[in-house]
Structures are given as C-alpha cells and as structure tokens.
Short mmCIF file of N, CA and C in Angstrom, two decimals:
data_model
loop_
_atom_site.label_atom_id
_atom_site.label_comp_id
_atom_site.label_asym_id
_atom_site.label_seq_id
_atom_site.Cartn_x
_atom_site.Cartn_y
_atom_site.Cartn_z
N MET A 664 2.19 -8.19 16.88
CA MET A 664 2.90 -7.31 16.00
C MET A 664 2.10 -6.04 15.73
N ALA A 665 0.78 -6.18 15.56
CA ALA A 665 -0.07 -5.02 15.27
C ALA A 665 -0.04 -4.02 16.42
N LYS A 666 0.06 -4.50 17.65
CA LYS A 666 0.12 -3.60 18.81
C LYS A 666 1.39 -2.77 18.80
N THR A 667 2.47 -3.34 18.32
CA THR A 667 3.75 -2.64 18.28
C THR A 667 3.89 -1.74 17.07
N TYR A 668 3.53 -2.28 15.88
CA TYR A 668 3.79 -1.58 14.63
C TYR A 668 2.55 -0.99 13.95
N GLY A 669 1.38 -1.30 14.43
CA GLY A 669 0.15 -0.79 13.83
C GLY A 669 -0.49 -1.83 12.92
N PRO A 670 -1.68 -1.49 12.38
CA PRO A 670 -2.44 -2.46 11.59
C PRO A 670 -1.87 -2.74 10.20
N LEU A 671 -1.08 -1.82 9.66
CA LEU A 671 -0.46 -2.00 8.35
C LEU A 671 1.05 -1.97 8.50
N ILE A 672 1.71 -3.00 7.98
CA ILE A 672 3.16 -3.09 8.09
C ILE A 672 3.73 -3.28 6.69
N TRP A 673 4.71 -2.47 6.35
CA TRP A 673 5.38 -2.58 5.05
C TRP A 673 6.73 -3.23 5.27
N LEU A 674 7.02 -4.30 4.53
CA LEU A 674 8.30 -4.99 4.62
C LEU A 674 8.93 -5.06 3.23
N GLN A 675 10.25 -5.08 3.22
CA GLN A 675 10.97 -5.29 1.97
C GLN A 675 11.64 -6.65 2.08
N LEU A 676 11.11 -7.66 1.38
CA LEU A 676 11.67 -9.00 1.40
C LEU A 676 12.50 -9.19 0.14
N GLY A 677 13.79 -8.91 0.25
CA GLY A 677 14.65 -8.93 -0.93
C GLY A 677 14.22 -7.80 -1.84
N SER A 678 13.86 -8.12 -3.06
CA SER A 678 13.41 -7.09 -3.99
C SER A 678 11.89 -6.97 -4.02
N THR A 679 11.20 -7.71 -3.15
CA THR A 679 9.75 -7.74 -3.16
C THR A 679 9.17 -6.95 -1.99
N PRO A 680 8.42 -5.87 -2.29
CA PRO A 680 7.74 -5.15 -1.21
C PRO A 680 6.49 -5.91 -0.78
N VAL A 681 6.24 -5.96 0.52
CA VAL A 681 5.09 -6.69 1.05
C VAL A 681 4.38 -5.82 2.07
N VAL A 682 3.05 -5.78 1.98
CA VAL A 682 2.24 -5.09 2.97
C VAL A 682 1.45 -6.13 3.74
N ILE A 683 1.55 -6.07 5.07
CA ILE A 683 0.82 -7.00 5.92
C ILE A 683 -0.31 -6.23 6.59
N VAL A 684 -1.53 -6.71 6.40
CA VAL A 684 -2.70 -6.11 7.03
C VAL A 684 -3.09 -7.01 8.19
N SER A 685 -2.95 -6.49 9.41
CA SER A 685 -3.22 -7.33 10.57
C SER A 685 -4.42 -6.84 11.38
N SER A 686 -5.28 -6.09 10.73
CA SER A 686 -6.44 -5.57 11.43
C SER A 686 -7.68 -5.74 10.55
N ALA A 687 -8.73 -6.30 11.12
CA ALA A 687 -9.98 -6.46 10.37
C ALA A 687 -10.55 -5.10 9.99
N ASP A 688 -10.35 -4.10 10.84
CA ASP A 688 -10.84 -2.75 10.53
C ASP A 688 -10.16 -2.20 9.28
N ALA A 689 -8.82 -2.44 9.15
CA ALA A 689 -8.09 -1.99 7.97
C ALA A 689 -8.59 -2.72 6.72
N VAL A 690 -8.94 -4.12 6.83
CA VAL A 690 -9.44 -4.86 5.67
C VAL A 690 -10.79 -4.31 5.24
N GLN A 691 -11.69 -3.93 6.30
CA GLN A 691 -13.04 -3.44 6.05
C GLN A 691 -13.06 -2.02 5.49
N LEU A 692 -11.91 -1.34 5.53
CA LEU A 692 -11.82 0.04 5.05
C LEU A 692 -12.31 0.19 3.61
N TYR A 693 -12.04 -0.81 2.77
CA TYR A 693 -12.41 -0.75 1.35
C TYR A 693 -13.51 -1.73 0.99
N ARG A 694 -14.30 -2.09 1.95
CA ARG A 694 -15.39 -3.05 1.72
C ARG A 694 -16.35 -2.56 0.64
N GLN A 695 -16.70 -1.28 0.70
CA GLN A 695 -17.65 -0.73 -0.28
C GLN A 695 -17.10 -0.82 -1.70
N VAL A 696 -15.81 -0.58 -1.86
CA VAL A 696 -15.18 -0.69 -3.18
C VAL A 696 -15.30 -2.13 -3.69
N ARG A 697 -14.98 -3.10 -2.83
CA ARG A 697 -15.09 -4.51 -3.23
C ARG A 697 -16.52 -4.87 -3.60
N GLU A 698 -17.48 -4.41 -2.80
CA GLU A 698 -18.88 -4.72 -3.09
C GLU A 698 -19.34 -4.09 -4.39
N ASP A 699 -18.96 -2.84 -4.63
CA ASP A 699 -19.34 -2.15 -5.88
C ASP A 699 -18.79 -2.87 -7.10
N GLU A 700 -17.51 -3.19 -7.07
CA GLU A 700 -16.87 -3.83 -8.23
C GLU A 700 -17.41 -5.24 -8.46
N THR A 701 -17.65 -5.96 -7.38
CA THR A 701 -18.23 -7.30 -7.51
C THR A 701 -19.63 -7.23 -8.11
N ALA A 702 -20.41 -6.25 -7.67
CA ALA A 702 -21.76 -6.07 -8.20
C ALA A 702 -21.72 -5.77 -9.71
N GLN A 703 -20.74 -4.99 -10.15
CA GLN A 703 -20.62 -4.70 -11.58
C GLN A 703 -20.33 -5.97 -12.38
N ILE A 704 -19.47 -6.82 -11.85
CA ILE A 704 -19.15 -8.07 -12.54
C ILE A 704 -20.38 -8.97 -12.62
N ILE A 705 -21.12 -9.05 -11.52
CA ILE A 705 -22.34 -9.86 -11.50
C ILE A 705 -23.34 -9.33 -12.52
N ARG A 706 -23.47 -8.00 -12.62
CA ARG A 706 -24.38 -7.41 -13.62
C ARG A 706 -23.96 -7.79 -15.04
N LYS A 707 -22.66 -7.77 -15.30
CA LYS A 707 -22.18 -8.13 -16.65
C LYS A 707 -22.50 -9.58 -16.97
N ILE A 708 -22.37 -10.45 -15.99
CA ILE A 708 -22.71 -11.86 -16.20
C ILE A 708 -24.21 -12.00 -16.46
N GLN A 709 -25.03 -11.30 -15.70
CA GLN A 709 -26.48 -11.36 -15.88
C GLN A 709 -26.90 -10.80 -17.23
N GLU A 710 -26.23 -9.74 -17.68
CA GLU A 710 -26.56 -9.12 -18.96
C GLU A 710 -26.21 -10.02 -20.14
N ALA A 711 -25.35 -11.00 -19.91
CA ALA A 711 -24.98 -11.92 -20.99
C ALA A 711 -26.14 -12.83 -21.37
N ASN A 712 -27.17 -12.91 -20.52
CA ASN A 712 -28.38 -13.71 -20.80
C ASN A 712 -28.07 -15.13 -21.27
N GLY A 713 -27.19 -15.79 -20.57
CA GLY A 713 -26.91 -17.19 -20.89
C GLY A 713 -25.90 -17.40 -21.99
N SER A 714 -25.43 -16.34 -22.65
CA SER A 714 -24.41 -16.54 -23.69
C SER A 714 -23.04 -16.68 -23.03
N VAL A 715 -22.05 -16.99 -23.83
CA VAL A 715 -20.70 -17.24 -23.33
C VAL A 715 -20.12 -15.97 -22.71
N VAL A 716 -19.51 -16.14 -21.55
CA VAL A 716 -18.87 -15.02 -20.84
C VAL A 716 -17.40 -15.37 -20.64
N ASN A 717 -16.53 -14.46 -21.00
CA ASN A 717 -15.09 -14.66 -20.81
C ASN A 717 -14.76 -14.30 -19.35
N MET A 718 -14.70 -15.32 -18.50
CA MET A 718 -14.45 -15.10 -17.08
C MET A 718 -13.06 -14.53 -16.81
N THR A 719 -12.10 -14.90 -17.64
CA THR A 719 -10.75 -14.35 -17.47
C THR A 719 -10.78 -12.84 -17.59
N ASP A 720 -11.45 -12.33 -18.64
CA ASP A 720 -11.55 -10.89 -18.82
C ASP A 720 -12.27 -10.23 -17.64
N LEU A 721 -13.35 -10.86 -17.19
CA LEU A 721 -14.10 -10.28 -16.07
C LEU A 721 -13.27 -10.25 -14.79
N LEU A 722 -12.52 -11.31 -14.53
CA LEU A 722 -11.71 -11.34 -13.32
C LEU A 722 -10.52 -10.39 -13.40
N VAL A 723 -9.95 -10.23 -14.58
CA VAL A 723 -8.88 -9.25 -14.77
C VAL A 723 -9.43 -7.84 -14.55
N THR A 724 -10.60 -7.59 -15.09
CA THR A 724 -11.26 -6.29 -14.89
C THR A 724 -11.52 -6.04 -13.42
N LEU A 725 -12.07 -7.03 -12.73
CA LEU A 725 -12.35 -6.91 -11.30
C LEU A 725 -11.07 -6.59 -10.53
N THR A 726 -10.03 -7.35 -10.77
CA THR A 726 -8.76 -7.15 -10.06
C THR A 726 -8.19 -5.77 -10.34
N ASN A 727 -8.14 -5.38 -11.61
CA ASN A 727 -7.60 -4.07 -11.97
C ASN A 727 -8.39 -2.94 -11.35
N ASN A 728 -9.71 -3.04 -11.42
CA ASN A 728 -10.56 -1.97 -10.86
C ASN A 728 -10.42 -1.87 -9.35
N LEU A 729 -10.34 -3.01 -8.68
CA LEU A 729 -10.16 -2.99 -7.22
C LEU A 729 -8.86 -2.31 -6.84
N ILE A 730 -7.78 -2.73 -7.47
CA ILE A 730 -6.47 -2.15 -7.15
C ILE A 730 -6.45 -0.66 -7.48
N ALA A 731 -6.97 -0.29 -8.64
CA ALA A 731 -6.96 1.12 -9.05
C ALA A 731 -7.79 1.98 -8.11
N ARG A 732 -8.97 1.52 -7.75
CA ARG A 732 -9.84 2.32 -6.87
C ARG A 732 -9.28 2.45 -5.47
N VAL A 733 -8.69 1.39 -4.95
CA VAL A 733 -8.10 1.47 -3.62
C VAL A 733 -6.86 2.37 -3.64
N ALA A 734 -6.06 2.26 -4.68
CA ALA A 734 -4.82 3.03 -4.75
C ALA A 734 -5.04 4.49 -5.11
N SER A 735 -5.99 4.76 -6.02
CA SER A 735 -6.09 6.12 -6.54
C SER A 735 -7.49 6.72 -6.53
N GLY A 736 -8.46 5.99 -6.04
CA GLY A 736 -9.80 6.55 -5.91
C GLY A 736 -10.74 6.28 -7.06
N LYS A 737 -10.21 5.96 -8.24
CA LYS A 737 -11.06 5.59 -9.37
C LYS A 737 -10.28 4.71 -10.34
N THR A 738 -10.94 4.22 -11.38
CA THR A 738 -10.31 3.21 -12.22
C THR A 738 -9.39 3.77 -13.30
N TYR A 739 -9.55 5.02 -13.71
CA TYR A 739 -8.74 5.61 -14.76
C TYR A 739 -8.70 4.69 -15.98
N GLY A 740 -7.56 4.60 -16.67
CA GLY A 740 -7.45 3.74 -17.85
C GLY A 740 -6.46 2.61 -17.64
N PHE A 741 -6.34 2.16 -16.40
CA PHE A 741 -5.34 1.16 -16.06
C PHE A 741 -5.51 -0.15 -16.83
N GLN A 742 -6.73 -0.56 -17.06
CA GLN A 742 -6.97 -1.89 -17.62
C GLN A 742 -6.31 -2.07 -18.98
N HIS A 743 -6.44 -1.08 -19.84
CA HIS A 743 -5.83 -1.17 -21.18
C HIS A 743 -4.30 -1.28 -21.06
N THR A 744 -3.72 -0.46 -20.21
CA THR A 744 -2.27 -0.47 -20.03
C THR A 744 -1.80 -1.79 -19.43
N VAL A 745 -2.52 -2.29 -18.44
CA VAL A 745 -2.15 -3.57 -17.81
C VAL A 745 -2.20 -4.70 -18.84
N ARG A 746 -3.21 -4.69 -19.70
CA ARG A 746 -3.30 -5.72 -20.74
C ARG A 746 -2.11 -5.65 -21.70
N ARG A 747 -1.72 -4.43 -22.07
CA ARG A 747 -0.56 -4.28 -22.97
C ARG A 747 0.71 -4.78 -22.31
N ILE A 748 0.86 -4.48 -21.02
CA ILE A 748 2.04 -4.93 -20.28
C ILE A 748 2.06 -6.46 -20.21
N ALA A 749 0.91 -7.05 -19.87
CA ALA A 749 0.83 -8.51 -19.77
C ALA A 749 1.16 -9.17 -21.10
N LYS A 750 0.65 -8.62 -22.18
CA LYS A 750 0.91 -9.20 -23.50
C LYS A 750 2.40 -9.07 -23.87
N ALA A 751 2.98 -7.90 -23.59
CA ALA A 751 4.39 -7.68 -23.94
C ALA A 751 5.33 -8.54 -23.11
N THR A 752 4.98 -8.77 -21.86
CA THR A 752 5.88 -9.56 -21.00
C THR A 752 5.84 -11.04 -21.31
N THR A 753 4.86 -11.47 -22.08
CA THR A 753 4.82 -12.89 -22.46
C THR A 753 5.58 -13.15 -23.76
N ARG A 754 6.00 -12.07 -24.42
CA ARG A 754 6.78 -12.25 -25.66
C ARG A 754 8.20 -12.68 -25.32
N PHE A 755 8.78 -13.49 -26.18
CA PHE A 755 10.14 -13.96 -25.98
C PHE A 755 11.13 -12.85 -26.32
N SER A 756 12.05 -12.60 -25.39
CA SER A 756 13.09 -11.61 -25.60
C SER A 756 14.44 -12.31 -25.73
N VAL A 757 15.00 -12.25 -26.92
CA VAL A 757 16.30 -12.88 -27.17
C VAL A 757 17.36 -12.25 -26.27
N GLY A 758 17.30 -10.93 -26.12
CA GLY A 758 18.29 -10.20 -25.33
C GLY A 758 18.32 -10.59 -23.86
N ASN A 759 17.21 -11.07 -23.32
CA ASN A 759 17.20 -11.52 -21.93
C ASN A 759 18.06 -12.75 -21.72
N TYR A 760 18.17 -13.59 -22.74
CA TYR A 760 18.91 -14.83 -22.62
C TYR A 760 20.30 -14.76 -23.27
N PHE A 761 20.41 -13.95 -24.31
CA PHE A 761 21.66 -13.80 -25.03
C PHE A 761 21.92 -12.31 -25.24
N PRO A 762 22.57 -11.66 -24.24
CA PRO A 762 22.77 -10.20 -24.30
C PRO A 762 23.44 -9.71 -25.58
N LEU A 763 24.27 -10.54 -26.20
CA LEU A 763 24.92 -10.12 -27.44
C LEU A 763 23.92 -9.92 -28.58
N PHE A 764 22.73 -10.52 -28.44
CA PHE A 764 21.73 -10.45 -29.51
C PHE A 764 20.54 -9.54 -29.16
N THR A 765 20.78 -8.56 -28.30
CA THR A 765 19.72 -7.62 -27.93
C THR A 765 19.16 -6.90 -29.16
N SER A 766 19.99 -6.74 -30.17
CA SER A 766 19.53 -6.07 -31.39
C SER A 766 18.35 -6.81 -32.03
N MET A 767 18.24 -8.12 -31.77
CA MET A 767 17.10 -8.88 -32.30
C MET A 767 15.79 -8.37 -31.71
N ASP A 768 15.82 -7.97 -30.44
CA ASP A 768 14.62 -7.43 -29.81
C ASP A 768 14.24 -6.10 -30.46
N ARG A 769 15.24 -5.34 -30.86
CA ARG A 769 14.96 -4.07 -31.56
C ARG A 769 14.33 -4.35 -32.92
N LEU A 770 14.87 -5.32 -33.63
CA LEU A 770 14.34 -5.65 -34.95
C LEU A 770 12.92 -6.23 -34.88
N SER A 771 12.64 -6.98 -33.83
CA SER A 771 11.31 -7.59 -33.70
C SER A 771 10.24 -6.58 -33.26
N GLY A 772 10.68 -5.39 -32.86
CA GLY A 772 9.72 -4.38 -32.41
C GLY A 772 9.43 -4.44 -30.92
N LEU A 773 10.04 -5.38 -30.21
CA LEU A 773 9.79 -5.53 -28.78
C LEU A 773 10.23 -4.30 -27.99
N LEU A 774 11.41 -3.76 -28.31
CA LEU A 774 11.89 -2.59 -27.57
C LEU A 774 11.04 -1.36 -27.87
N ARG A 775 10.60 -1.20 -29.11
CA ARG A 775 9.73 -0.08 -29.47
C ARG A 775 8.41 -0.17 -28.70
N GLU A 776 7.86 -1.39 -28.65
CA GLU A 776 6.61 -1.61 -27.93
C GLU A 776 6.78 -1.32 -26.43
N ALA A 777 7.91 -1.75 -25.87
CA ALA A 777 8.18 -1.49 -24.45
C ALA A 777 8.26 0.01 -24.20
N ASP A 778 8.92 0.75 -25.09
CA ASP A 778 9.01 2.20 -24.94
C ASP A 778 7.62 2.85 -25.00
N GLU A 779 6.77 2.38 -25.92
CA GLU A 779 5.41 2.91 -26.02
C GLU A 779 4.61 2.64 -24.75
N ILE A 780 4.75 1.43 -24.22
CA ILE A 780 4.02 1.07 -23.00
C ILE A 780 4.52 1.91 -21.82
N PHE A 781 5.83 2.11 -21.71
CA PHE A 781 6.36 2.94 -20.63
C PHE A 781 5.84 4.37 -20.75
N LYS A 782 5.78 4.91 -21.96
CA LYS A 782 5.26 6.27 -22.14
C LYS A 782 3.78 6.33 -21.78
N GLU A 783 3.01 5.34 -22.23
CA GLU A 783 1.58 5.28 -21.91
C GLU A 783 1.37 5.22 -20.40
N SER A 784 2.16 4.36 -19.73
CA SER A 784 2.06 4.22 -18.27
C SER A 784 2.45 5.52 -17.58
N ASP A 785 3.54 6.12 -18.05
CA ASP A 785 4.02 7.36 -17.45
C ASP A 785 2.97 8.46 -17.58
N ASP A 786 2.37 8.60 -18.77
CA ASP A 786 1.33 9.61 -18.98
C ASP A 786 0.13 9.36 -18.06
N LEU A 787 -0.25 8.10 -17.92
CA LEU A 787 -1.37 7.73 -17.08
C LEU A 787 -1.10 8.09 -15.62
N PHE A 788 0.09 7.71 -15.13
CA PHE A 788 0.42 7.99 -13.73
C PHE A 788 0.62 9.48 -13.48
N GLU A 789 1.17 10.18 -14.46
CA GLU A 789 1.31 11.64 -14.32
C GLU A 789 -0.06 12.29 -14.16
N GLY A 790 -1.04 11.81 -14.93
CA GLY A 790 -2.40 12.33 -14.81
C GLY A 790 -3.01 12.06 -13.44
N VAL A 791 -2.78 10.86 -12.92
CA VAL A 791 -3.28 10.50 -11.60
C VAL A 791 -2.66 11.41 -10.54
N ILE A 792 -1.35 11.59 -10.63
CA ILE A 792 -0.65 12.44 -9.66
C ILE A 792 -1.14 13.88 -9.77
N GLU A 793 -1.27 14.37 -10.99
CA GLU A 793 -1.74 15.75 -11.20
C GLU A 793 -3.13 15.95 -10.59
N GLU A 794 -4.02 15.00 -10.80
CA GLU A 794 -5.36 15.10 -10.21
C GLU A 794 -5.30 15.13 -8.69
N HIS A 795 -4.43 14.34 -8.10
CA HIS A 795 -4.35 14.28 -6.64
C HIS A 795 -3.66 15.51 -6.06
N VAL A 796 -2.68 16.06 -6.77
CA VAL A 796 -2.03 17.28 -6.30
C VAL A 796 -3.03 18.44 -6.32
N ASN A 797 -3.90 18.44 -7.33
CA ASN A 797 -4.90 19.51 -7.49
C ASN A 797 -6.31 18.95 -7.24
N LYS A 798 -6.49 18.26 -6.14
CA LYS A 798 -7.76 17.58 -5.83
C LYS A 798 -8.97 18.51 -5.94
N LYS A 799 -8.85 19.70 -5.42
CA LYS A 799 -10.00 20.62 -5.41
C LYS A 799 -10.45 20.95 -6.83
N ASP A 800 -9.48 21.15 -7.72
CA ASP A 800 -9.81 21.48 -9.11
C ASP A 800 -10.52 20.34 -9.83
N PHE A 801 -10.22 19.09 -9.44
CA PHE A 801 -10.80 17.92 -10.09
C PHE A 801 -11.99 17.34 -9.32
N GLY A 802 -12.34 17.94 -8.19
CA GLY A 802 -13.49 17.47 -7.40
C GLY A 802 -13.28 16.11 -6.76
N ILE A 803 -12.03 15.78 -6.45
CA ILE A 803 -11.72 14.49 -5.84
C ILE A 803 -11.82 14.62 -4.33
N LYS A 804 -12.53 13.67 -3.72
CA LYS A 804 -12.67 13.65 -2.27
C LYS A 804 -12.06 12.37 -1.74
N GLY A 805 -11.83 12.33 -0.45
CA GLY A 805 -11.29 11.12 0.18
C GLY A 805 -9.79 11.15 0.25
N HIS A 806 -9.25 10.09 0.81
CA HIS A 806 -7.81 9.98 1.05
C HIS A 806 -7.40 8.57 0.66
N ASP A 807 -6.54 8.43 -0.33
CA ASP A 807 -6.16 7.11 -0.81
C ASP A 807 -4.64 6.94 -0.84
N LEU A 808 -4.18 5.85 -1.41
CA LEU A 808 -2.76 5.54 -1.43
C LEU A 808 -1.93 6.62 -2.13
N VAL A 809 -2.43 7.16 -3.21
CA VAL A 809 -1.70 8.21 -3.92
C VAL A 809 -1.51 9.42 -3.02
N ASP A 810 -2.55 9.79 -2.26
CA ASP A 810 -2.43 10.91 -1.33
C ASP A 810 -1.36 10.62 -0.26
N ILE A 811 -1.36 9.40 0.24
CA ILE A 811 -0.37 9.01 1.26
C ILE A 811 1.04 9.09 0.69
N LEU A 812 1.23 8.59 -0.53
CA LEU A 812 2.56 8.64 -1.15
C LEU A 812 3.00 10.07 -1.42
N LEU A 813 2.08 10.93 -1.81
CA LEU A 813 2.41 12.34 -2.01
C LEU A 813 2.80 13.01 -0.70
N GLU A 814 2.12 12.65 0.39
CA GLU A 814 2.47 13.18 1.71
C GLU A 814 3.86 12.72 2.13
N ILE A 815 4.17 11.46 1.87
CA ILE A 815 5.51 10.93 2.21
C ILE A 815 6.57 11.67 1.41
N GLN A 816 6.29 11.88 0.11
CA GLN A 816 7.24 12.61 -0.73
C GLN A 816 7.46 14.01 -0.19
N LYS A 817 6.40 14.67 0.20
CA LYS A 817 6.49 16.03 0.75
C LYS A 817 7.32 16.03 2.03
N ASP A 818 7.07 15.04 2.90
CA ASP A 818 7.84 14.93 4.15
C ASP A 818 9.31 14.69 3.89
N VAL A 819 9.62 13.81 2.92
CA VAL A 819 11.00 13.52 2.59
C VAL A 819 11.70 14.77 2.03
N LEU A 820 11.01 15.48 1.16
CA LEU A 820 11.60 16.71 0.61
C LEU A 820 11.81 17.76 1.69
N ASN A 821 10.87 17.84 2.63
CA ASN A 821 11.04 18.78 3.75
C ASN A 821 12.23 18.41 4.63
N LEU A 822 12.45 17.10 4.82
CA LEU A 822 13.60 16.65 5.61
C LEU A 822 14.91 17.01 4.93
N LYS A 823 14.94 16.91 3.60
CA LYS A 823 16.16 17.24 2.85
C LYS A 823 16.47 18.73 2.95
N ASP A 824 15.42 19.56 3.03
CA ASP A 824 15.61 21.01 3.10
C ASP A 824 16.13 21.45 4.47
N THR A 825 15.93 20.63 5.50
CA THR A 825 16.36 21.04 6.84
C THR A 825 17.75 20.59 7.17
#
C-alpha cells in the first residue's frame, strides 16, 4: 500500500478520521520530539525525590505535549484546555438523553461552561494559526501539521478561484 499511496495515508472510517503510517522513516521523523518530552517526564519523576508522583498527570502531559509539538511545533497552552474539555465531557448532560429537558443543562451551567471552553479553544487555535501564517514575525522554523493544513487550505481556495 505504501508503494502505491505513500508512507502516510488518510482514511475516513465513518465519522472517524484515521492516519496510517506505513514507513519507519515517517515514524522516525519526530523521534527527537518524543525523546525530548520523555526526558522531561523522567526529570520530573527524579525531581520528586521519592515522594508521591501523579503518573496520570505526567502521562497526560506527555501525550498532550507530544501531540501539540508534532502538530504545531510547540506546546502552547493545550494542556489546560484539554483538561477542561475532559472534565466537562464527563459531566452528565440531561439534554443528551432527554432533549425536552435541555434547559436543565443551561441551569446547571453545563452549556455556559461548554461555550467558555469553545471560546478558549478557538482563541488558542486562532493564535496557533496566526503564528504559522506569520512565521517569520514569530521566529518559527520547520514545517509541521499546521503548515500542511494551511497549504491545503490555500490550494483549495485557489481551486475555487479558477
């Protein structure tokens, strides 16, 4: 499959997007990022000097930082937003099960919280996009997923103009 379609393949399986990496070279592309983030986690464990360490927090941090750095070149403030999203999605929503009672979600503050999280996420992503559009002004080097998505957007807009 890699010979026909290349080392990275994007599939849409129902509503779930899937990326298949079929090349060791493509996996090794971000090896340094993985090593850097893993080293930071190990340092945090060592700095604890034998006291209790919340491994869940460390692993969430590791995962968030890896995804953020591979996708956008640096960690930004994703971790705080991801934690808020995770916490909000575990809350019970009456409206999800009984649409006639959606007003209960409004009264409980769930809808207000969701709106705040969406705004926070939107502001965060707008900042990431702005930095990548104006890379020279922000001193950003390299080529990451955000750059690729911006190139695709530009190509699509150019196709519409023709």
